[in-house]
Short mmCIF file of C-alpha atoms and ligand atoms in Angstrom, two decimals:
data_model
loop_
_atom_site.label_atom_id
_atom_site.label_comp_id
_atom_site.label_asym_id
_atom_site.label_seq_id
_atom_site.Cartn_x
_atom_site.Cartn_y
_atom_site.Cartn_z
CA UNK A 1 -106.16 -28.94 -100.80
CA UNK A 2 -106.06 -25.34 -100.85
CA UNK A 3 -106.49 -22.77 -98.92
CA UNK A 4 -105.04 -25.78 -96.66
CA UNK A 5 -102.53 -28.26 -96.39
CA UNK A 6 -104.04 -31.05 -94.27
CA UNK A 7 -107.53 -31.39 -93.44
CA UNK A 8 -108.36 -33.79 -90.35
CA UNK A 9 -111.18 -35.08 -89.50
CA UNK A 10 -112.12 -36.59 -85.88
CA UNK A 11 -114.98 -38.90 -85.34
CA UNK A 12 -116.87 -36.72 -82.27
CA UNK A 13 -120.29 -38.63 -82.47
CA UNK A 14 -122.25 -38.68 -79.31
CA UNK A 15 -124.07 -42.33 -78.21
CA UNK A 16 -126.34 -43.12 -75.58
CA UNK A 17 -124.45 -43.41 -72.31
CA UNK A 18 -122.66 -47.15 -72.33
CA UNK A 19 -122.78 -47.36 -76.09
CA UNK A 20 -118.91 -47.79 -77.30
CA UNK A 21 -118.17 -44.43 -79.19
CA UNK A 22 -115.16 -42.21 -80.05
CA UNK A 23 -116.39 -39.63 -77.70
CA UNK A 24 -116.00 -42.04 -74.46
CA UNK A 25 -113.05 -43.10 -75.73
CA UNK A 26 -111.43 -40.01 -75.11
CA UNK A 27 -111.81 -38.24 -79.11
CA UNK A 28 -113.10 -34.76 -77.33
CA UNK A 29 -110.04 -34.60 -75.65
CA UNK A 30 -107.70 -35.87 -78.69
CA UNK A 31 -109.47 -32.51 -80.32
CA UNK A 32 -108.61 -30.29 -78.20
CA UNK A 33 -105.29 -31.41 -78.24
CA UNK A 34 -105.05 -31.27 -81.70
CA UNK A 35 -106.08 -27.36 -81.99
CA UNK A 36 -103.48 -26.51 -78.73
CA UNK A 37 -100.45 -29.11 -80.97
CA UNK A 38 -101.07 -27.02 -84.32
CA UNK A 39 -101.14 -23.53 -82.48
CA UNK A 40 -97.59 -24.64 -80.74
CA UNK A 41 -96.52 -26.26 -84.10
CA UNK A 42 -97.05 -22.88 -86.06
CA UNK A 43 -99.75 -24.75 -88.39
CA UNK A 44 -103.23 -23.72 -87.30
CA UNK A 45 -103.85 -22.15 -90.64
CA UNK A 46 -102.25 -24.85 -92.62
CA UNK A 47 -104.86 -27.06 -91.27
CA UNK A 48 -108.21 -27.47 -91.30
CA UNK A 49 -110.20 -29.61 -88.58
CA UNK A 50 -113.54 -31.36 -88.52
CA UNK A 51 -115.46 -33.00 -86.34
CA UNK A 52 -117.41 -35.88 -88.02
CA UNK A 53 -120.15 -38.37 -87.13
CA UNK A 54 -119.85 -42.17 -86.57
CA UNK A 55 -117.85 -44.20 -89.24
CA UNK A 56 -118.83 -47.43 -88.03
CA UNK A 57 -115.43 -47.71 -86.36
CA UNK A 58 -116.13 -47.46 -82.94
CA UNK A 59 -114.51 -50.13 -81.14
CA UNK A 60 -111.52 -48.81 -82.30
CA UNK A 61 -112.02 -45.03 -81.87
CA UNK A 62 -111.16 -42.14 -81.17
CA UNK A 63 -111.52 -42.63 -85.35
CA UNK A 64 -108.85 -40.07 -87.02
CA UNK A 65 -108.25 -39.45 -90.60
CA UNK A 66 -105.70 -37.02 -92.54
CA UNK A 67 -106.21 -35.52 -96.02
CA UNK A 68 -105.18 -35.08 -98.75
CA UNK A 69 -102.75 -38.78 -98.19
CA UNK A 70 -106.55 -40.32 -96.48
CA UNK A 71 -104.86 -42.17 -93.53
CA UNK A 72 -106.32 -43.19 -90.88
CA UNK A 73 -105.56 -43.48 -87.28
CA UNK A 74 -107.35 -45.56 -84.73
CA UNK A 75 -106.97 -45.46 -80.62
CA UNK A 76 -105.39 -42.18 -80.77
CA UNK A 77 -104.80 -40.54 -77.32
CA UNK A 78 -104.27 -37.10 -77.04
CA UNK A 79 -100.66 -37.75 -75.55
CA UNK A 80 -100.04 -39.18 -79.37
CA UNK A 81 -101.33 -36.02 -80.80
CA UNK A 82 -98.08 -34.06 -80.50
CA UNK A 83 -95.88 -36.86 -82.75
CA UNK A 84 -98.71 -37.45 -85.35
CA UNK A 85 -98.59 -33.26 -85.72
CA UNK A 86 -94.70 -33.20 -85.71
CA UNK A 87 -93.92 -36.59 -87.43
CA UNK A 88 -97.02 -36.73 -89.94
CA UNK A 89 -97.91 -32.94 -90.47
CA UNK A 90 -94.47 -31.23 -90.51
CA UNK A 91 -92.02 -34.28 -91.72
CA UNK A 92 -94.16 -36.10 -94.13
CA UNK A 93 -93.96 -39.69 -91.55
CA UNK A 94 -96.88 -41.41 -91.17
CA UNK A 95 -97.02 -42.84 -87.41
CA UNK A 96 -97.33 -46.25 -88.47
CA UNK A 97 -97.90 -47.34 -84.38
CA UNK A 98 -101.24 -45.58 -84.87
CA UNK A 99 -102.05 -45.88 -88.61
CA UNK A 100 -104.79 -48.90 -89.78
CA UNK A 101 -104.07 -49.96 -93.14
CA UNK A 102 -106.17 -52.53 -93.55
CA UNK A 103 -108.92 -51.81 -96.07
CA UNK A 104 -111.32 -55.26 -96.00
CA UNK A 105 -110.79 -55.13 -91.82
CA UNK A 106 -111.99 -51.90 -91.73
CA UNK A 107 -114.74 -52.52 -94.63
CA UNK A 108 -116.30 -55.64 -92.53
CA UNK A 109 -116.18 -53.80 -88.82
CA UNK A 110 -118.27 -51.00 -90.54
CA UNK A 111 -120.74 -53.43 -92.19
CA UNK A 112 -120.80 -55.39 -88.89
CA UNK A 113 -121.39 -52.32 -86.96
CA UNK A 114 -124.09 -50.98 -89.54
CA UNK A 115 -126.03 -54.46 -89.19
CA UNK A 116 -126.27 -54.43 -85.47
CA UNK A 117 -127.35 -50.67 -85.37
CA UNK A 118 -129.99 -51.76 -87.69
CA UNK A 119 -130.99 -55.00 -85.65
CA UNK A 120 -130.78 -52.47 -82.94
CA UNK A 121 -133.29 -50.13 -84.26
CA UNK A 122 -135.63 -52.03 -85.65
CA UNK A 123 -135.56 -54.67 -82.23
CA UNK A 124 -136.69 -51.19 -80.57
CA UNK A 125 -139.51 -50.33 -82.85
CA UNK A 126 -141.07 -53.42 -82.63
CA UNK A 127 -141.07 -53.46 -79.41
CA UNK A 128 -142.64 -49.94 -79.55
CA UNK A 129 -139.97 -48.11 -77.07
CA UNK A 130 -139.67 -44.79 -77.01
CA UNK A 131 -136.82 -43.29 -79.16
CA UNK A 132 -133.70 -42.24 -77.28
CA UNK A 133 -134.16 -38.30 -78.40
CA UNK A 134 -137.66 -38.04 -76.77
CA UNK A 135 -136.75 -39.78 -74.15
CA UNK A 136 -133.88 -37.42 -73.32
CA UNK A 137 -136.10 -34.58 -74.19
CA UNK A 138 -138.65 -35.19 -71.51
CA UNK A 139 -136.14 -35.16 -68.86
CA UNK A 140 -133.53 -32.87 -70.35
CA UNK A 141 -134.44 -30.11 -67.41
CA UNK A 142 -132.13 -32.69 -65.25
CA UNK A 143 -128.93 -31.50 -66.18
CA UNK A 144 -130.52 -27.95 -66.64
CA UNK A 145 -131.82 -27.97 -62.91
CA UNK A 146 -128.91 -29.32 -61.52
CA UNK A 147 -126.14 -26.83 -62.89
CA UNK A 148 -128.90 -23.85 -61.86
CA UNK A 149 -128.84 -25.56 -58.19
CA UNK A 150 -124.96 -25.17 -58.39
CA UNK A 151 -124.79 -21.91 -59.44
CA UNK A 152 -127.28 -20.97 -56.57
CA UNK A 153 -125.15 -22.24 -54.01
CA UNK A 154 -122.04 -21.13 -55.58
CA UNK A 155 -120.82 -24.55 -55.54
CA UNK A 156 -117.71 -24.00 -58.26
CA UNK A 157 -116.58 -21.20 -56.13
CA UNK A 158 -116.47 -23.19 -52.80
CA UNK A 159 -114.79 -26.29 -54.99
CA UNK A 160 -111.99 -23.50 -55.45
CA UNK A 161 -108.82 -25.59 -55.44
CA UNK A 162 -110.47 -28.71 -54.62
CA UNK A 163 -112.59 -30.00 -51.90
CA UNK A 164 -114.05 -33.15 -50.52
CA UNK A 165 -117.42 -33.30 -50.81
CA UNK A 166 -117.74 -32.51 -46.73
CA UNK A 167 -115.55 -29.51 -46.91
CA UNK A 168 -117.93 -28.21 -49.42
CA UNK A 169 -120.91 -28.96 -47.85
CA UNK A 170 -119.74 -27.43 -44.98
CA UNK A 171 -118.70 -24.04 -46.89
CA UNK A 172 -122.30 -23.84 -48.79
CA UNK A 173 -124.11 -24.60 -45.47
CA UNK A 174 -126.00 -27.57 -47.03
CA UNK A 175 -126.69 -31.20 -46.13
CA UNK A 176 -123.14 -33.38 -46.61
CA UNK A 177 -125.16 -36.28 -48.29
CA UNK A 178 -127.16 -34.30 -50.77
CA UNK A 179 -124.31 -31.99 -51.52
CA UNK A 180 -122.33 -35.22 -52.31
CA UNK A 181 -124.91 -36.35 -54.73
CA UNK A 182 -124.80 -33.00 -56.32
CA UNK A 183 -121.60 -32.54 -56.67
CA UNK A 184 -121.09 -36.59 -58.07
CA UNK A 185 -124.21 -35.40 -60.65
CA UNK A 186 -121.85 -32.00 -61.33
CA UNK A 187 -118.95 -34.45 -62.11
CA UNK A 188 -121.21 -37.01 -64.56
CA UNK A 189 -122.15 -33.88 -66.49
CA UNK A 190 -118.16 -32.83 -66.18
CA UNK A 191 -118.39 -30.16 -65.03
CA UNK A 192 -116.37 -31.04 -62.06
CA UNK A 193 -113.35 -33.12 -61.88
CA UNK A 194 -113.63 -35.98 -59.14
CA UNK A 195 -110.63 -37.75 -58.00
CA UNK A 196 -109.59 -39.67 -55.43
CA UNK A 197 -113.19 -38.30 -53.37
CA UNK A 198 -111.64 -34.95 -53.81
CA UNK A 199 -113.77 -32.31 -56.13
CA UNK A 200 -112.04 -30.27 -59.22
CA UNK A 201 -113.23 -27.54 -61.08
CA UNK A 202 -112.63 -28.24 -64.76
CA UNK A 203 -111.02 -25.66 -66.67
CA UNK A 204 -114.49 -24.20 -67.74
CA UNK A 205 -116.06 -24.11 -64.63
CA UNK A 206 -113.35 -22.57 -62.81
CA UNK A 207 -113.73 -19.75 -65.88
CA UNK A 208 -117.43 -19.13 -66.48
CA UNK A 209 -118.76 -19.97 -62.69
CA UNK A 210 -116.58 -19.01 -60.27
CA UNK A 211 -116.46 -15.78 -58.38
CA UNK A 212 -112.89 -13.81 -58.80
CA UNK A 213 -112.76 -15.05 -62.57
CA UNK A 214 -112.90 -12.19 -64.89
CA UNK A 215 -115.34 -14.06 -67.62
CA UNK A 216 -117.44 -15.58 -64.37
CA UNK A 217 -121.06 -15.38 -65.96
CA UNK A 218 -122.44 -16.94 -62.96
CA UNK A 219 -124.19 -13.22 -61.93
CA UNK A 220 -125.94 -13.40 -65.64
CA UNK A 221 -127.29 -17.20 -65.27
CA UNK A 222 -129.01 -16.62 -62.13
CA UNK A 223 -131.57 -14.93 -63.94
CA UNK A 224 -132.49 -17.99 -65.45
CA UNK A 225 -132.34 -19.97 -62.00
CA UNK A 226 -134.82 -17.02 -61.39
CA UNK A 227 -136.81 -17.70 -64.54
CA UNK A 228 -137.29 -21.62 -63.68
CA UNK A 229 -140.17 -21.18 -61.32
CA UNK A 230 -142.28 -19.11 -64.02
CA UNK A 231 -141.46 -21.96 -66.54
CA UNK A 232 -142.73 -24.31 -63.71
CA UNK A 233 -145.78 -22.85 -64.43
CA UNK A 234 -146.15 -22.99 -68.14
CA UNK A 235 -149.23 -25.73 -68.21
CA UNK A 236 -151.20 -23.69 -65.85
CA UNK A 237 -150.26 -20.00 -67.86
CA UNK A 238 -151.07 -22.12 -71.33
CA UNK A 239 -154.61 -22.39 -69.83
CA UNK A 240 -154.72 -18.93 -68.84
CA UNK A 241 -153.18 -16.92 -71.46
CA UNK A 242 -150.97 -15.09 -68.93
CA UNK A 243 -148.67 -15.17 -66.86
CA UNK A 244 -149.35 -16.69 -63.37
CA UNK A 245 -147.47 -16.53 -60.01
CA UNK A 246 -144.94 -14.13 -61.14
CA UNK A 247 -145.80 -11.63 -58.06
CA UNK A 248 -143.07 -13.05 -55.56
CA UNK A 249 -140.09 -12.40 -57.41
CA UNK A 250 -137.23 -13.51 -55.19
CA UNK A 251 -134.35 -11.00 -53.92
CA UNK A 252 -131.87 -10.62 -56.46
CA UNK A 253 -134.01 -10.64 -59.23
CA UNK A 254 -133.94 -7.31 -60.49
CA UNK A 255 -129.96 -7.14 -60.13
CA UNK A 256 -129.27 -10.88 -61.70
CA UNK A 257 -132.00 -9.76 -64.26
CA UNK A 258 -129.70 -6.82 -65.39
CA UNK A 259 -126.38 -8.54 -65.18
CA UNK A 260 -127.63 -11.08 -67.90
CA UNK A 261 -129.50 -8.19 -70.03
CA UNK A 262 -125.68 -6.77 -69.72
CA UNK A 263 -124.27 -9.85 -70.79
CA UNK A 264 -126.37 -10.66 -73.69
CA UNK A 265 -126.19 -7.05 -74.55
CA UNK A 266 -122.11 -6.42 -74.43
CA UNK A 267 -121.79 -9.22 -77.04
CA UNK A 268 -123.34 -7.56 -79.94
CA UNK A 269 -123.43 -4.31 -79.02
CA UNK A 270 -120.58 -3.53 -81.27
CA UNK A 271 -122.85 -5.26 -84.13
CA UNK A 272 -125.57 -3.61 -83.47
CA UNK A 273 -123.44 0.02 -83.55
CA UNK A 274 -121.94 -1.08 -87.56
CA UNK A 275 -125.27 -2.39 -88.79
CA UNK A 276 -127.30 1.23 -87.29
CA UNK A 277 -124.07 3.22 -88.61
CA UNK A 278 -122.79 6.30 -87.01
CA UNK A 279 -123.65 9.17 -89.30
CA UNK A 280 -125.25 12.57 -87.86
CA UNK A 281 -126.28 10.66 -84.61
CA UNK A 282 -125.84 12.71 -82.02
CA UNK A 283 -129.03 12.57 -79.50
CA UNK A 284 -130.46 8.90 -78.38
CA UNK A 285 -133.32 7.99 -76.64
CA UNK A 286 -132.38 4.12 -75.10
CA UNK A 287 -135.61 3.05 -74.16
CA UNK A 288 -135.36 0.17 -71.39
CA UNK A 289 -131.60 0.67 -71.79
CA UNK A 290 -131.09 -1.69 -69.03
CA UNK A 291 -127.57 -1.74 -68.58
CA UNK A 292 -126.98 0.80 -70.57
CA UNK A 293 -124.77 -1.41 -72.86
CA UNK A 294 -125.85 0.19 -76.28
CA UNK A 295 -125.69 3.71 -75.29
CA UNK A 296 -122.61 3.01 -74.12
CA UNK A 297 -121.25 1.13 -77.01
CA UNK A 298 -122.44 4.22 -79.11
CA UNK A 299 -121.39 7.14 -77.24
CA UNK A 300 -118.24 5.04 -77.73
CA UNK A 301 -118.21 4.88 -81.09
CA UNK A 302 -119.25 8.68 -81.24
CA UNK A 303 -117.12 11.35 -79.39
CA UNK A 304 -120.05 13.89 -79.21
CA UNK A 305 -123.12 11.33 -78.79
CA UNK A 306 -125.64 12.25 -75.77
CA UNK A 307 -127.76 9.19 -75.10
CA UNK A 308 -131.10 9.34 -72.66
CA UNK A 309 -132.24 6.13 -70.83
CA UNK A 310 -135.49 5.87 -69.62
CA UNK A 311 -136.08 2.79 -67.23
CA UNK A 312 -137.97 1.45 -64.68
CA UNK A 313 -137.36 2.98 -61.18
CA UNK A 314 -136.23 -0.23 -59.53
CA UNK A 315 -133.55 -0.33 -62.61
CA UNK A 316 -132.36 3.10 -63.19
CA UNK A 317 -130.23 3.31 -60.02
CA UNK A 318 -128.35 -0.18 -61.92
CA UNK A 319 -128.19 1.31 -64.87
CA UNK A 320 -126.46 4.68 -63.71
CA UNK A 321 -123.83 2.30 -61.72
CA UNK A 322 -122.91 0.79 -65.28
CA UNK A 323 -122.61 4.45 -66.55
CA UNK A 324 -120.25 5.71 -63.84
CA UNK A 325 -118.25 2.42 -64.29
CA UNK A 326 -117.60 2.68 -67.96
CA UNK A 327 -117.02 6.37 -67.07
CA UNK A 328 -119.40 8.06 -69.09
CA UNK A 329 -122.04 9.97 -66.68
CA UNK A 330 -121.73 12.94 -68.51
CA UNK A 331 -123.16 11.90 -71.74
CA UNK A 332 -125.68 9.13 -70.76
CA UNK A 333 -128.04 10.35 -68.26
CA UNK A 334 -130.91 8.27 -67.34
CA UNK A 335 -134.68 8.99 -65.91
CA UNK A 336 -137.41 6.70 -64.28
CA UNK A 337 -140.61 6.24 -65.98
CA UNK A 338 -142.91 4.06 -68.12
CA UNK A 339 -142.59 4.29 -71.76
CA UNK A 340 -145.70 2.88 -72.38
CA UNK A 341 -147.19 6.14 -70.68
CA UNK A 342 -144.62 8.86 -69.86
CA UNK A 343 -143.29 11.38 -72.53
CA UNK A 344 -140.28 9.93 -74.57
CA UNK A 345 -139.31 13.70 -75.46
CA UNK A 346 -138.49 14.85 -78.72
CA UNK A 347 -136.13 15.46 -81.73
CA UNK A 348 -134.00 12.44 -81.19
CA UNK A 349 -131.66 11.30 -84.12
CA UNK A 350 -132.15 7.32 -82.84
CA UNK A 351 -134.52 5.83 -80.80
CA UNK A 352 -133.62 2.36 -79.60
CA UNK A 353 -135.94 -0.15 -78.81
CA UNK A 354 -133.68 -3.15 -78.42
CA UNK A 355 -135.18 -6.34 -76.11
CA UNK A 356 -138.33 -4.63 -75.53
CA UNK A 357 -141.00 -5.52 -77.76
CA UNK A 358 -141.58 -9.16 -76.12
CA UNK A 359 -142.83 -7.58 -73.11
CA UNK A 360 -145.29 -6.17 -74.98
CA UNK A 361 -148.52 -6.95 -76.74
CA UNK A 362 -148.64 -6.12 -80.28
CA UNK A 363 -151.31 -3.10 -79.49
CA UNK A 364 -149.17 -1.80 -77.08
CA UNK A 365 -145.65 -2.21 -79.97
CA UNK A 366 -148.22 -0.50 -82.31
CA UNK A 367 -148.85 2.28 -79.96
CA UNK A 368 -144.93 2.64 -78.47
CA UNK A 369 -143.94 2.86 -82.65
CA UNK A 370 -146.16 5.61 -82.74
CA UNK A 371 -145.42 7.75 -80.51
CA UNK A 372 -141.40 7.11 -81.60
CA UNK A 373 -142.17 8.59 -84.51
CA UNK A 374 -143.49 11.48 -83.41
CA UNK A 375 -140.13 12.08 -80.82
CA UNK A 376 -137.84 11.36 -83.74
CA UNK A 377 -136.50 13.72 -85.91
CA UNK A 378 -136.63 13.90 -89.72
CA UNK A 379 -134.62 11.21 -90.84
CA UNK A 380 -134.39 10.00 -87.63
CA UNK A 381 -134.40 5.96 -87.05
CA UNK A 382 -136.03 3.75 -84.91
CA UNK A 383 -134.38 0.26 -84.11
CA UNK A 384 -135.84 -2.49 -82.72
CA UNK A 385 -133.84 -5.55 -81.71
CA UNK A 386 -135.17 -9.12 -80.34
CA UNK A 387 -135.56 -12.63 -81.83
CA UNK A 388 -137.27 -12.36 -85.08
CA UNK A 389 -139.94 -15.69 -85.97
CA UNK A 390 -140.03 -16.09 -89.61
CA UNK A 391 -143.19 -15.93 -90.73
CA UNK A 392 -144.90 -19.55 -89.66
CA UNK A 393 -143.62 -18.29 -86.70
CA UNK A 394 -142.30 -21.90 -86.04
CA UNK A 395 -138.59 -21.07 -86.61
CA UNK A 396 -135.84 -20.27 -85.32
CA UNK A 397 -136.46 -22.39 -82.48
CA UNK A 398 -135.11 -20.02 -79.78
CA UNK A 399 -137.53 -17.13 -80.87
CA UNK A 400 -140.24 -19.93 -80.42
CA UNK A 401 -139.45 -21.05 -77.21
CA UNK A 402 -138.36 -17.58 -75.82
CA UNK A 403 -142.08 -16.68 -76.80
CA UNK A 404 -143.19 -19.10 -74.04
CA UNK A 405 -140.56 -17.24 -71.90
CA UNK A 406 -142.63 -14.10 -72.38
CA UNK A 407 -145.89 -15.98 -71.73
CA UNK A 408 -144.65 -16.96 -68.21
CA UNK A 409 -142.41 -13.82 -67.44
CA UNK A 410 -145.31 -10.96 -69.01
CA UNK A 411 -148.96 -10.16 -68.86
CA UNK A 412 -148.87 -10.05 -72.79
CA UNK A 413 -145.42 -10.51 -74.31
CA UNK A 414 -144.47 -12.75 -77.02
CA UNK A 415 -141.91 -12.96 -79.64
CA UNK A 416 -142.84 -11.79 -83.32
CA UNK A 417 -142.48 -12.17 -86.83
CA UNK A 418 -140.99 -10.12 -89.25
CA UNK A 419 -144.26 -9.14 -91.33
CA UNK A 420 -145.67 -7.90 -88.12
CA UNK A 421 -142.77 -5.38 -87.37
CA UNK A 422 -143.02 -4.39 -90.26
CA UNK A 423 -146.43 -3.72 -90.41
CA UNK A 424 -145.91 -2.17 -86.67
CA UNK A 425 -143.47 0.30 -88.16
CA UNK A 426 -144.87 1.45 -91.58
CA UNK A 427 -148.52 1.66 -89.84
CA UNK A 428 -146.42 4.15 -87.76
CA UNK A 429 -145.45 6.09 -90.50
CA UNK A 430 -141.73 4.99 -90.83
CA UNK A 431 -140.31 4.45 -94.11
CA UNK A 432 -137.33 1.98 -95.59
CA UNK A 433 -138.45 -0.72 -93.19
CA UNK A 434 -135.23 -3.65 -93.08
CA UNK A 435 -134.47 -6.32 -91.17
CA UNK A 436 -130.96 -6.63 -90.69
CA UNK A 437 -129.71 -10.10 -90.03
CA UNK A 438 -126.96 -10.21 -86.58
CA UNK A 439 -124.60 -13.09 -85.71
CA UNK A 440 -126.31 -15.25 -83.64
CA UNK A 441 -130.16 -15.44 -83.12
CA UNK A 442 -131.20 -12.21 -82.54
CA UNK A 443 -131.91 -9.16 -85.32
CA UNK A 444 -132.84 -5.82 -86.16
CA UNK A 445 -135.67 -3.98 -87.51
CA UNK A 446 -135.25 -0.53 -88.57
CA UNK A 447 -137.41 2.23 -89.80
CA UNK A 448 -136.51 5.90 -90.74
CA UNK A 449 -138.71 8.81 -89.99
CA UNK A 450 -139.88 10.02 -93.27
C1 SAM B 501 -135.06 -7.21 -71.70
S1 SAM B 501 -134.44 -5.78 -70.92
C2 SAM B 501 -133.52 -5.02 -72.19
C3 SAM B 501 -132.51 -4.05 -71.69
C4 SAM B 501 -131.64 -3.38 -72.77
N1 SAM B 501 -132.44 -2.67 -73.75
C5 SAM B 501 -130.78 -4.42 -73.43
O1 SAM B 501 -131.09 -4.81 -74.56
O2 SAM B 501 -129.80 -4.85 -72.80
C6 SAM B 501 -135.91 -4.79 -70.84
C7 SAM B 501 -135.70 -3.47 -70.12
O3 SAM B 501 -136.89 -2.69 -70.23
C8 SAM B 501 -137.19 -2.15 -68.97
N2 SAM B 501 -138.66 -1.93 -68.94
C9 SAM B 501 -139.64 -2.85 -68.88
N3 SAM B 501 -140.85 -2.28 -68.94
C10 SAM B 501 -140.62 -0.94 -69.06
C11 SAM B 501 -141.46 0.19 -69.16
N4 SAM B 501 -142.81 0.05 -69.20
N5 SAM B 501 -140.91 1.41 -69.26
C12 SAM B 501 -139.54 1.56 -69.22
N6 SAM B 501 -138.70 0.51 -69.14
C13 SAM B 501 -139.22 -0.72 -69.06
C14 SAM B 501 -136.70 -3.19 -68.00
O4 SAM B 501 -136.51 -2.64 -66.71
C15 SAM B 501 -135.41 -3.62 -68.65
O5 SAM B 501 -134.33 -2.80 -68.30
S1 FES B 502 -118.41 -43.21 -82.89
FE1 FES B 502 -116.57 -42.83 -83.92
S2 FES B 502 -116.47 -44.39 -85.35
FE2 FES B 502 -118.35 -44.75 -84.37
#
C-alpha cells in the first residue's frame, strides 16, 4: 500500500433528486467526517481517501470500503466515523456492527440494481424523453440565478445567526412571501440550514457570503450578478456580432468589477511571479493593472521593483486605494489613459498584459504587441495572461464559454488560441515565444524582446 497505509474509498455518486443514493443518505457528510477523524487521529497521511461512483449498493449506502484488508461498510453515519478510524485504522478491529460480509448478498443487490438501471434507461429511450443531463442543462441558470439574487440582497448576511423567514424579509426590505420562497430554494440548494422555520447559514455560506467574514467573496461575485443581464442577451448579440445593451451598466459595476479582477488575480499572482522569474526586473509597465494585484505581488517579490499602471480613469482612483492598502504607493504609481492609443513609455524590463487581450480584437492584440515591443527594453519580456483555447478552439471549456462572455461584455473581444498569440507576438518581433501552463485554467504567453 505504500506511500499509504489504508486507502478508503466512499461511494459519493450524485442521482437525480428522489433516486436512493449514497449521497442522500448522508455519504458527503460521512466524508467530511472522515478527513476532520484522521486529522484528530494523527493519520491524514497514513491514509488515502477517494470518492467513488455508484457500486450498485445503494439501498444500503453511504457504501464504504477499506484497503488493503477490502472491507466494506454499509449505512455508515458520520457519528460512526470516529470508532471505524480508532477501532479499524489504529487497532486493527474491524467494526463488525457496520461491516457486510456477505459476498453472494452483495453480488445479487448489484446485479439487481444494474438490471433495473438498464430497464430504466432503455424504458426512457423508447419513450424518447429527454436525458436527465440536458434536461438539467437547459435550466441549470436556476440555481445560478437564485444564489446571484441572494447575494444581491445580502441575504446570508441578514440570516446572521438565524432568522425566520419574516425577520429576514423584513431586514432586506423585500416581500415576506417571496423572500420565504427564496430562502426555502437557498436551503434545497444547502446553502442555508432550515430548521424548525428558522434560517441557518451553513458553514460555507456564513464564510464565502457574508459581510464581516474575512474570506467573504460576496464583493467579487457581484460582478457576475452584474454580468447576467449581458448574458441575457446572448441570442440577440449572436445575431449581431457585438455586444448589445451593455450601455446602462448599473452602480457598482466598476467597483464589484475590480473586486473580482482582485480576487481572481491574488490567487495566482504568486504563480504568475515564479513562472516570469525575478531576474534584472526592475521597471514594469502593468497595463490594465486593475487592482494592481501583480505589480504588487512583484514589487513584493523584488525590494527595488518600480511598477507603472496605466488604467482607465473610472479605475485608477480603485486601483491606487489597493496600492495605499498593501502599502506600497511609493513604488507603484498609476496614470489614466487608453493603451490602445496613449503612449505606454519606454525602456521597461516587463510589460504585463495579463486579462487584457479578450477585450480586444485580434487587430487591435496585433497592434498593442507592437507597440510593447517598441517600449521594452532589450531583453525585455512581454507577458500575456488569459484563458488559452487549444487550437480547435473547442477546449478547455471555460476559455470557450468565457469567449461568449467577451461577445456580450465587448465590442470585439474573444478568447484565443495559442497559435494566434503566438503569431501576435513573433509578428511583433518578439523572440522565444512559450506558453507556460498555470494551475487552474488560465496561462501565460511570453515573448522576449530580441
Ligand atoms: C479584466 S481586467 C484585468 C485587470 C488586471 N490586469 C488583472 O489581471 O487583475 C481588465 C483591465 O483593463 C482595463 N482596461 C480596459 N480597457 C482599457 C484600455 N483601453 N486602456 C487601459 N486599461 C483598460 C480595465 O479597466 C481593467 O482594469
Ligand atoms: S450510489 Fe453509492 S452505491 Fe449506489
Amino acid at each position: 500500500m505504500e506511500p499509504f497505509r489504508f486507502h478508503i474509498f466512499v461511494c459519493t455518486q450524485e442521482k437525480p433528486e428522489g433516486v436512493t443514493c449514497c449521497p442522500a443518505s448522508g455519504s458527503l457528510s460521512v466524508l467530511q467526517s472522515l478527513h476532520r477523524e484522521l486529522g484528530v487521529q494523527g493519520l491524514s497521511s497514513d491514509v488515502q481517501v477517494s470518492s467513488c461512483g455508484c457500486l450498485g449498493l445503494c439501498d444500503d449506502g453511504p457504501i464504504m470500503i477499506t484497503y488493503p484488508e477490502g472491507v466494506w461498510y454499509r449505512k455508515v453515519k458520520a457519528e460512526d466515523v470516529p470508532e471505524i478510524v480508532s477501532s479499524h485504522l489504529r487497532s486493527g478491529k474491524v467494526v463488525s456492527r457496520l461491516q457486510w460480509n456477505d459476498p453472494p448478498a452483495m453480488k445479487e443487490a448489484a446485479a439487481e440494481h444494474t438490471r433495473q438501471y438498464l430497464a430504466m434507461v432503455k424504458a426512457k429511450d423508447e419513450a424518447g424523453t429527454l436525458p436527465d443531463n440536458l434536461f438539467e442543462m437547459t435550466r441549470s441558470f436556476m440555481p445560478s440565478r437564485t444564489l446571484l439574487t441572494a447575494l444581491e440582497l445580502d441575504i446570508f448576511t441578514a440570516v446572521g445567526a438565524g432568522g425566520s423567514a419574516e425577520q429576514i424579509a423584513q431586514k432586506i426590505h423585500a416581500d415576506p412571501r417571496a423572500a420565504e420562497m427564496l430562502l426555502n430554494a437557498l436551503a434545497s440548494l444547502k446553502l442555508l440550514e432550515k430548521r424548525d422555520e428558522t434560517f441557518f447559514n451553513t458553514a460555507a455560506s456564513a464564510r464565502f457570503f457574508s459581510a464581516g467574514s474575512h474570506d467573504n467573496a460576496q464583493p467579487g461575485l457581484l460582478h457576475i450578478a452584474h454580468i447576467w443581464h449581458g448574458w441575457s442577451n446572448l441570442t440577440e448579440c449572436v445575431r449581431e456580432g457585438t455586444s448589445v445593451g451593455t450601455a446602462r451598466r448599473q452602480d457598482g459595476w466598476t467597483r464589484d468589477f475590480i473586486a473580482a479582477m482582485d480576487h481572481n488575480a491574488k490567487e495566482r499572482a504568486n504563480a504568475v511571479v515564479k513562472a516570469v522569474g525575478t531576474n534584472g526586473i526592475k521597471r514594469v509597465l502593468d497595463l490594465g493593472g486593475g487592482s494592481g494585484a501583480y505589480s504588487i505581488a512583484f514589487a513584493r517579490a523584488v525590494p527595488e521593483l518600480k511598477s507603472e499602471i496605466l488604467d482607465l480613469a473610472g479605475v485608477v482612483p480603485l486601483t491606487q486605494r489597493y496600492i495605499q492598502q498593501a502599502g506600497l504607493a511609493s513604488r507603484i504609481t498609476s496614470r489614466a489613459g487608453d493603451m490602445l492609443r496613449d503612449p505606454l513609455g519606454e525602456n521597461y524590463d516587463l510589460i504585463l498584459v495579463l486579462a487584457i487581450c479578450h477585450m480586444f480584437s485580434p487587430k487591435e492584440n496585433r497592434e498593442l504587441f507592437r507597440r510593447a515591443h517598441k517600449a521594452l527594453a532589450p531583453k525585455g519580456q512581454l507577458v500575456v495572461q488569459d484563458f488559452i483555447l487549444e487550437p480547435a478552439k473547442t477546449a478547455p471549456r471555460v476559455a470557450a464559454l468565457f469567449s461568449l462572455n467577451m461577445l456580450v461584455n465587448t465590442r470585439a473581444g474573444a478568447s484565443y488560441s495559442e497559435p494566434e498569440y503566438s503569431a501576435w507576438l513573433r509578428d511583433a518581433g518578439f523572440s522565444d515565444v512559450r506558453r507556460v501552463r498555470l494551475p487552474g485554467p488560465g496561462g501565460l504567453m511570453i515573448g522576449v524582446r530580441s
